[in-house]
PDB file of C-alpha atoms in Angstrom:
ATOM      1  CA  MET A   1      75.029  71.332  83.443  1.00 56.00           C
ATOM      2  CA  PRO A   2      76.783  74.777  84.525  1.00 60.00           C
ATOM      3  CA  ARG A   3      78.185  74.956  88.026  1.00 54.00           C
ATOM      4  CA  LYS A   4      76.666  77.679  90.146  1.00 57.00           C
ATOM      5  CA  LYS A   5      79.356  79.622  91.898  1.00 54.00           C
ATOM      6  CA  SER A   6      78.237  80.685  95.410  1.00 55.00           C
ATOM      7  CA  PRO A   7      79.775  84.253  96.548  1.00 55.00           C
ATOM      8  CA  ARG A   8      82.366  83.852  99.231  1.00 62.00           C
ATOM      9  CA  ALA A   9      81.226  85.635 102.138  1.00 74.00           C
ATOM     10  CA  THR A  10      83.613  87.959 103.940  1.00 82.00           C
ATOM     11  CA  PRO A  11      83.212  87.492 107.513  1.00 88.00           C
ATOM     12  CA  ALA A  12      81.653  90.168 109.651  1.00 90.00           C
ATOM     13  CA  TRP A  13      84.693  91.138 111.764  1.00 92.00           C
ATOM     14  CA  MET A  14      86.705  91.753 108.659  1.00 92.00           C
ATOM     15  CA  ARG A  15      84.079  94.229 106.960  1.00 93.00           C
ATOM     16  CA  ARG A  16      84.036  95.922 110.459  1.00 95.00           C
ATOM     17  CA  LEU A  17      87.797  96.167 110.565  1.00 95.00           C
ATOM     18  CA  THR A  18      87.924  97.557 106.885  1.00 94.00           C
ATOM     19  CA  ALA A  19      85.233  99.936 107.474  1.00 96.00           C
ATOM     20  CA  LEU A  20      86.883 101.215 110.771  1.00 96.00           C
ATOM     21  CA  ALA A  21      90.209 101.712 108.979  1.00 95.00           C
ATOM     22  CA  VAL A  22      88.172 103.391 106.053  1.00 95.00           C
ATOM     23  CA  ALA A  23      86.519 105.584 108.098  1.00 96.00           C
ATOM     24  CA  VAL A  24      89.510 106.528 110.147  1.00 95.00           C
ATOM     25  CA  GLY A  25      91.577 107.201 107.013  1.00 92.00           C
ATOM     26  CA  VAL A  26      88.804 109.508 105.497  1.00 93.00           C
ATOM     27  CA  ILE A  27      88.521 111.272 108.634  1.00 92.00           C
ATOM     28  CA  ALA A  28      92.422 111.794 109.323  1.00 91.00           C
ATOM     29  CA  THR A  29      92.874 112.855 105.693  1.00 89.00           C
ATOM     30  CA  LEU A  30      90.188 115.445 105.574  1.00 89.00           C
ATOM     31  CA  SER A  31      91.609 116.651 108.919  1.00 89.00           C
ATOM     32  CA  TYR A  32      95.106 117.077 107.737  1.00 87.00           C
ATOM     33  CA  GLY A  33      93.979 118.546 104.132  1.00 84.00           C
ATOM     34  CA  THR A  34      91.806 120.988 105.872  1.00 85.00           C
ATOM     35  CA  GLY A  35      93.541 121.975 108.858  1.00 84.00           C
ATOM     36  CA  ALA A  36      90.998 120.724 110.988  1.00 85.00           C
ATOM     37  CA  HIS A  37      93.233 120.190 113.980  1.00 83.00           C
ATOM     38  CA  ILE A  38      92.768 124.165 114.771  1.00 87.00           C
ATOM     39  CA  ALA A  39      89.134 123.543 115.671  1.00 88.00           C
ATOM     40  CA  VAL A  40      89.728 120.753 117.595  1.00 86.00           C
ATOM     41  CA  ARG A  41      92.700 122.860 119.599  1.00 87.00           C
ATOM     42  CA  TYR A  42      90.340 125.559 120.201  1.00 90.00           C
ATOM     43  CA  LEU A  43      87.819 123.313 121.903  1.00 90.00           C
ATOM     44  CA  ASN A  44      90.167 120.981 123.609  1.00 90.00           C
ATOM     45  CA  PRO A  45      93.713 122.482 123.758  1.00 90.00           C
ATOM     46  CA  SER A  46      95.554 119.216 124.879  1.00 92.00           C
ATOM     47  CA  LEU A  47      93.469 116.971 122.671  1.00 91.00           C
ATOM     48  CA  GLY A  48      94.126 119.156 119.640  1.00 88.00           C
ATOM     49  CA  ALA A  49      98.027 119.469 120.426  1.00 90.00           C
ATOM     50  CA  TRP A  50      97.784 115.512 120.263  1.00 91.00           C
ATOM     51  CA  TRP A  51      95.883 115.607 117.374  1.00 90.00           C
ATOM     52  CA  ASN A  52      97.910 117.921 115.289  1.00 88.00           C
ATOM     53  CA  SER A  53     101.137 115.898 116.530  1.00 91.00           C
ATOM     54  CA  ASN A  54      99.964 112.629 115.099  1.00 92.00           C
ATOM     55  CA  GLU A  55      97.171 113.326 112.433  1.00 89.00           C
ATOM     56  CA  PHE A  56      99.728 112.724 109.656  1.00 89.00           C
ATOM     57  CA  ALA A  57     101.082 109.283 111.238  1.00 92.00           C
ATOM     58  CA  ILE A  58      97.463 108.378 111.333  1.00 93.00           C
ATOM     59  CA  VAL A  59      96.796 109.209 108.042  1.00 92.00           C
ATOM     60  CA  GLU A  60      99.709 106.994 106.825  1.00 94.00           C
ATOM     61  CA  CYS A  61      98.809 103.955 109.110  1.00 95.00           C
ATOM     62  CA  ALA A  62      95.062 104.220 108.247  1.00 95.00           C
ATOM     63  CA  ALA A  63      95.827 104.178 104.676  1.00 95.00           C
ATOM     64  CA  ALA A  64      98.435 101.513 104.951  1.00 96.00           C
ATOM     65  CA  ALA A  65      95.797  99.335 107.050  1.00 96.00           C
ATOM     66  CA  VAL A  66      93.024  99.794 104.345  1.00 96.00           C
ATOM     67  CA  GLY A  67      95.351  98.626 101.788  1.00 96.00           C
ATOM     68  CA  MET A  68      96.599  95.489 103.591  1.00 96.00           C
ATOM     69  CA  LEU A  69      93.037  94.677 104.596  1.00 95.00           C
ATOM     70  CA  ILE A  70      91.684  94.997 100.896  1.00 95.00           C
ATOM     71  CA  GLY A  71      94.861  92.792  99.756  1.00 95.00           C
ATOM     72  CA  ILE A  72      93.815  90.305 102.344  1.00 94.00           C
ATOM     73  CA  ARG A  73      90.147  90.161 101.301  1.00 93.00           C
ATOM     74  CA  PHE A  74      91.515  90.006  97.576  1.00 92.00           C
ATOM     75  CA  GLY A  75      93.463  86.978  98.526  1.00 90.00           C
ATOM     76  CA  ALA A  76      90.767  85.322 100.456  1.00 89.00           C
ATOM     77  CA  ARG A  77      88.541  85.345  97.465  1.00 88.00           C
ATOM     78  CA  LEU A  78      91.052  83.259  95.561  1.00 86.00           C
ATOM     79  CA  VAL A  79      90.840  80.408  98.222  1.00 84.00           C
ATOM     80  CA  ASN A  80      88.065  77.879  98.218  1.00 81.00           C
ATOM     81  CA  GLY A  81      88.538  76.121 101.408  1.00 74.00           C
ATOM     82  CA  GLY A  82      86.387  78.270 104.333  1.00 79.00           C
ATOM     83  CA  ALA A  83      88.426  76.908 107.481  1.00 83.00           C
ATOM     84  CA  LEU A  84      91.674  77.559 105.891  1.00 85.00           C
ATOM     85  CA  ARG A  85      90.752  80.923 104.421  1.00 87.00           C
ATOM     86  CA  ASN A  86      89.327  81.835 108.039  1.00 88.00           C
ATOM     87  CA  ARG A  87      92.327  81.005 109.693  1.00 89.00           C
ATOM     88  CA  SER A  88      94.900  82.301 107.354  1.00 90.00           C
ATOM     89  CA  MET A  89      92.680  85.613 107.312  1.00 92.00           C
ATOM     90  CA  ILE A  90      93.221  86.046 111.156  1.00 92.00           C
ATOM     91  CA  ALA A  91      96.765  84.920 111.183  1.00 92.00           C
ATOM     92  CA  ALA A  92      97.228  87.536 108.231  1.00 93.00           C
ATOM     93  CA  VAL A  93      95.410  90.191 110.037  1.00 94.00           C
ATOM     94  CA  ILE A  94      97.675  89.762 113.085  1.00 94.00           C
ATOM     95  CA  VAL A  95     100.841  89.736 111.117  1.00 94.00           C
ATOM     96  CA  CYS A  96      99.452  93.242 109.310  1.00 94.00           C
ATOM     97  CA  ALA A  97      98.930  94.580 112.730  1.00 94.00           C
ATOM     98  CA  LEU A  98     102.336  93.724 113.633  1.00 95.00           C
ATOM     99  CA  VAL A  99     104.443  95.030 110.375  1.00 95.00           C
ATOM    100  CA  LEU A 100     101.799  98.247 109.708  1.00 95.00           C
ATOM    101  CA  PRO A 101     104.410 100.682 111.073  1.00 94.00           C
ATOM    102  CA  ILE A 102     106.903  99.547 108.648  1.00 95.00           C
ATOM    103  CA  VAL A 103     104.625  99.162 105.560  1.00 94.00           C
ATOM    104  CA  ALA A 104     103.142 102.711 106.361  1.00 94.00           C
ATOM    105  CA  ARG A 105     106.908 104.022 106.775  1.00 93.00           C
ATOM    106  CA  VAL A 106     107.787 102.517 103.298  1.00 93.00           C
ATOM    107  CA  GLY A 107     104.564 103.309 101.703  1.00 91.00           C
ATOM    108  CA  ALA A 108     104.954 107.142 102.841  1.00 90.00           C
ATOM    109  CA  GLU A 109     108.415 107.338 101.244  1.00 90.00           C
ATOM    110  CA  ILE A 110     106.960 105.726  97.995  1.00 89.00           C
ATOM    111  CA  ALA A 111     104.053 107.937  97.685  1.00 86.00           C
ATOM    112  CA  ARG A 112     106.315 111.043  98.547  1.00 83.00           C
ATOM    113  CA  LEU A 113     107.792 110.183  94.656  1.00 81.00           C
ATOM    114  CA  ARG A 114     106.541 112.522  92.173  1.00 71.00           C
ATOM    115  CA  PHE A 115     105.488 110.658  89.011  1.00 65.00           C
ATOM    116  CA  THR A 116     104.819 113.914  86.967  1.00 61.00           C
ATOM    117  CA  SER A 117     106.266 117.528  86.959  1.00 59.00           C
ATOM    118  CA  GLY A 118     104.547 120.579  87.234  1.00 59.00           C
ATOM    119  CA  ALA A 119     101.397 121.770  89.033  1.00 63.00           C
ATOM    120  CA  SER A 120      98.620 121.855  86.271  1.00 72.00           C
ATOM    121  CA  ALA A 121      96.043 120.633  88.960  1.00 75.00           C
ATOM    122  CA  ASN A 122      97.067 123.648  91.424  1.00 74.00           C
ATOM    123  CA  ALA A 123      96.985 125.981  88.589  1.00 78.00           C
ATOM    124  CA  TRP A 124      93.627 124.879  87.242  1.00 79.00           C
ATOM    125  CA  LEU A 125      92.094 124.896  90.720  1.00 80.00           C
ATOM    126  CA  ILE A 126      93.173 128.487  91.423  1.00 81.00           C
ATOM    127  CA  ASP A 127      92.084 129.694  87.851  1.00 83.00           C
ATOM    128  CA  ARG A 128      88.657 127.866  88.545  1.00 84.00           C
ATOM    129  CA  PHE A 129      88.179 128.836  92.154  1.00 84.00           C
ATOM    130  CA  GLY A 130      90.355 131.484  93.193  1.00 86.00           C
ATOM    131  CA  TYR A 131      93.440 131.571  95.125  1.00 85.00           C
ATOM    132  CA  ASP A 132      92.075 131.058  98.677  1.00 84.00           C
ATOM    133  CA  VAL A 133      89.678 128.403  97.528  1.00 84.00           C
ATOM    134  CA  GLY A 134      91.989 126.878  94.838  1.00 81.00           C
ATOM    135  CA  MET A 135      95.038 126.242  97.305  1.00 83.00           C
ATOM    136  CA  PHE A 136      92.634 124.658  99.738  1.00 84.00           C
ATOM    137  CA  LEU A 137      91.243 122.415  97.584  1.00 85.00           C
ATOM    138  CA  ASP A 138      94.708 121.466  96.105  1.00 82.00           C
ATOM    139  CA  LYS A 139      96.005 120.692  99.847  1.00 83.00           C
ATOM    140  CA  LEU A 140      92.721 118.648 100.011  1.00 85.00           C
ATOM    141  CA  LEU A 141      93.647 116.670  96.815  1.00 85.00           C
ATOM    142  CA  MET A 142      97.204 116.131  97.759  1.00 84.00           C
ATOM    143  CA  ALA A 143      96.322 114.703 100.861  1.00 86.00           C
ATOM    144  CA  GLY A 144      93.739 112.195  99.029  1.00 87.00           C
ATOM    145  CA  ALA A 145      96.221 111.536  96.593  1.00 87.00           C
ATOM    146  CA  TYR A 146      98.907 110.564  99.095  1.00 88.00           C
ATOM    147  CA  SER A 147      96.544 108.301 101.125  1.00 91.00           C
ATOM    148  CA  ILE A 148      95.573 106.448  98.030  1.00 92.00           C
ATOM    149  CA  LYS A 149      99.144 106.139  97.124  1.00 92.00           C
ATOM    150  CA  ILE A 150     100.217 104.554 100.429  1.00 93.00           C
ATOM    151  CA  ALA A 151      96.998 102.534 100.256  1.00 94.00           C
ATOM    152  CA  ALA A 152      97.730 101.113  96.727  1.00 94.00           C
ATOM    153  CA  PHE A 153     101.417  99.998  97.700  1.00 94.00           C
ATOM    154  CA  ALA A 154     100.106  98.346 100.867  1.00 94.00           C
ATOM    155  CA  LEU A 155      97.443  96.244  98.977  1.00 95.00           C
ATOM    156  CA  PRO A 156     100.172  94.139  97.567  1.00 94.00           C
ATOM    157  CA  ALA A 157     101.830  93.525 100.797  1.00 94.00           C
ATOM    158  CA  GLY A 158      98.356  92.464 102.502  1.00 93.00           C
ATOM    159  CA  MET A 159      98.122  89.685  99.445  1.00 93.00           C
ATOM    160  CA  VAL A 160     101.579  88.714 100.417  1.00 93.00           C
ATOM    161  CA  LEU A 161     101.079  88.355 103.927  1.00 92.00           C
ATOM    162  CA  PHE A 162      98.247  86.260 103.126  1.00 92.00           C
ATOM    163  CA  GLY A 163      99.509  84.079 100.710  1.00 90.00           C
ATOM    164  CA  ALA A 164     102.319  83.382 103.234  1.00 91.00           C
ATOM    165  CA  ALA A 165      99.894  82.298 105.937  1.00 90.00           C
ATOM    166  CA  ILE A 166      98.174  80.167 103.229  1.00 88.00           C
ATOM    167  CA  ALA A 167     101.371  78.646 102.575  1.00 88.00           C
ATOM    168  CA  ILE A 168     102.020  78.153 106.294  1.00 89.00           C
ATOM    169  CA  PHE A 169      98.827  76.640 107.178  1.00 85.00           C
ATOM    170  CA  MET A 170      98.630  74.181 104.056  1.00 83.00           C
ATOM    171  CA  THR A 171     102.151  72.747 104.703  1.00 85.00           C
ATOM    172  CA  ALA A 172     101.928  72.621 108.375  1.00 77.00           C
ATOM    173  CA  LYS A 173     100.774  69.190 109.726  1.00 70.00           C
ATOM    174  CA  PRO A 174      97.599  68.910 112.170  1.00 67.00           C
ATOM    175  CA  VAL A 175      98.480  68.566 115.748  1.00 61.00           C
ATOM    176  CA  GLY A 176      96.594  64.969 115.949  1.00 59.00           C
ATOM    177  CA  ASP A 177      98.771  63.718 113.151  1.00 55.00           C
ATOM    178  CA  THR A 178     101.890  64.625 114.961  1.00 52.00           C
ATOM    179  CA  ALA A 179     100.992  63.110 118.192  1.00 52.00           C
ATOM    180  CA  ALA A 180      99.971  59.981 116.301  1.00 53.00           C
ATOM    181  CA  ALA A 181     103.283  59.871 114.555  1.00 52.00           C
ATOM    182  CA  ILE A 182     105.157  60.261 117.744  1.00 57.00           C
ATOM    183  CA  SER A 183     103.604  57.347 119.385  1.00 56.00           C
ATOM    184  CA  ARG A 184     104.120  54.845 116.933  1.00 57.00           C
TER     185      ARG A 184
END
């Protein structure tokens, strides 16, 4: 008789956190790619100045957060124990929040590496849509590719941190066992 596999549901807090990171990443990437900080600066000069000076860091951190959260979710799907998985997810998310600036900075450096030469997409966009629209679309495409590269680098980092949390929780003795061993 074949065994039916039940899907391992992702906790609601993890779904919301991932959705928030994706939303912030998309908004910041689109803002950076389109130059939307100019409109914000027009409506509220102080907020626009802050957004302009921080939007690139927000793009990097949001992309790294998305990658690490997806990595944690991938890792959690490999674990069967519900309590162990949930404790490890919480611990991994906390550690990911602490190392987020480091992973974002390293991911940004890796994302700046060019894997191809030439500007074929740039030339095609300019030929297809004209210079102004083509340059706008090229900048938007570059910002999106940059975010995706950072997230792709951060994904294994999230999986490694989740794996470390699993290993720590699996090898740690429960508190009740330690108290019983000391009293003997």
